[in-house]
């Protein structure tokens, strides 16, 4: 998740406090303009991905095991053994292989995701019956869920070729076929055509929509509930804790789709033979049949280790930067 998220703490909090003065108060965050929102979202996503890049690469390597290997002879996944193999064969810097394209992808992806989420919430709350009621109504939960899903799909569609390149660079081991972002984009276009840059987009949209929707709605619900019981707690720490829990929830539900999309992104990579020729659902059935139920959750443990700090850092950084930027020259 790859995660993927944003928060609207300003007008909603003020309206809530005005209508419910007797309830515990949540911290207020000033409204910010478009530029601060884009900056805060982009920096938060890039910073989080850089911090968790080693675990992200381990997740990808585990996810693609069995794609070109005999499943029967695959060893039991071991995070530490695979990490030592990377250090011994490729060096410590290999943990950040593909991180430059990850940052190039995350800056626009997170910016669009956060900004689109705020806009979709505003649009949805203009629909009769979905007005904001302080984060405690079923309508507000619906707004968070649908707004988050639409924001994730919008951001994923806008930045998908960079996501595909990131996966292929991270999946490379000793044999180097793609040399950087520009070379990878050119080579994929040359070998696989224009639509090769969007290979696996269907699986991505099916996964990222629910993933971001769950992440946003769980985060907002937990944060609202937390502050209603403990209004004096640190906003930063609450954002970190609630973001981590929301990341676990979204990853657990959508991980099989993420695994399928990774494998579809690697179809035909580096001139290798195609493995799956039956589309999204055919690929899913093929993995289940050949690798069993555990096959669609291959790599889930490094994903958990990554998502707990990763999503927490995203929310915490976004909240902090949005507050700082609202007081700066962009406000």
PDB file of N, CA, C and O in Angstrom, residues 39 50 93 104 316:
ATOM      1  N   UNK A  39       1.700  19.901  -0.933  1.00  0.00           N
ATOM      2  CA  UNK A  39       3.043  19.752  -0.378  1.00  0.00           C
ATOM      3  C   UNK A  39       3.060  18.789   0.798  1.00  0.00           C
ATOM      4  O   UNK A  39       3.910  17.882   0.861  1.00  0.00           O
ATOM      5  N   UNK A  50      10.431   6.200   2.059  1.00  0.00           N
ATOM      6  CA  UNK A  50      11.877   6.100   2.236  1.00  0.00           C
ATOM      7  C   UNK A  50      12.220   5.385   3.535  1.00  0.00           C
ATOM      8  O   UNK A  50      13.132   4.561   3.587  1.00  0.00           O
ATOM      9  N   UNK A  93      22.818  -1.038   0.299  1.00  0.00           N
ATOM     10  CA  UNK A  93      22.105  -0.054  -0.513  1.00  0.00           C
ATOM     11  C   UNK A  93      21.001  -0.680  -1.348  1.00  0.00           C
ATOM     12  O   UNK A  93      20.067   0.006  -1.784  1.00  0.00           O
ATOM     13  N   UNK A 104       9.636   9.500  -6.711  1.00  0.00           N
ATOM     14  CA  UNK A 104       9.063  10.166  -7.883  1.00  0.00           C
ATOM     15  C   UNK A 104       7.590   9.804  -8.056  1.00  0.00           C
ATOM     16  O   UNK A 104       6.795  10.616  -8.542  1.00  0.00           O
ATOM     17  N   UNK A 316       0.969  11.049  10.544  1.00  0.00           N
ATOM     18  CA  UNK A 316       1.626  11.945  11.477  1.00  0.00           C
ATOM     19  C   UNK A 316       2.308  13.097  10.748  1.00  0.00           C
ATOM     20  O   UNK A 316       2.179  14.267  11.125  1.00  0.00           O
TER      21      UNK A 316
END
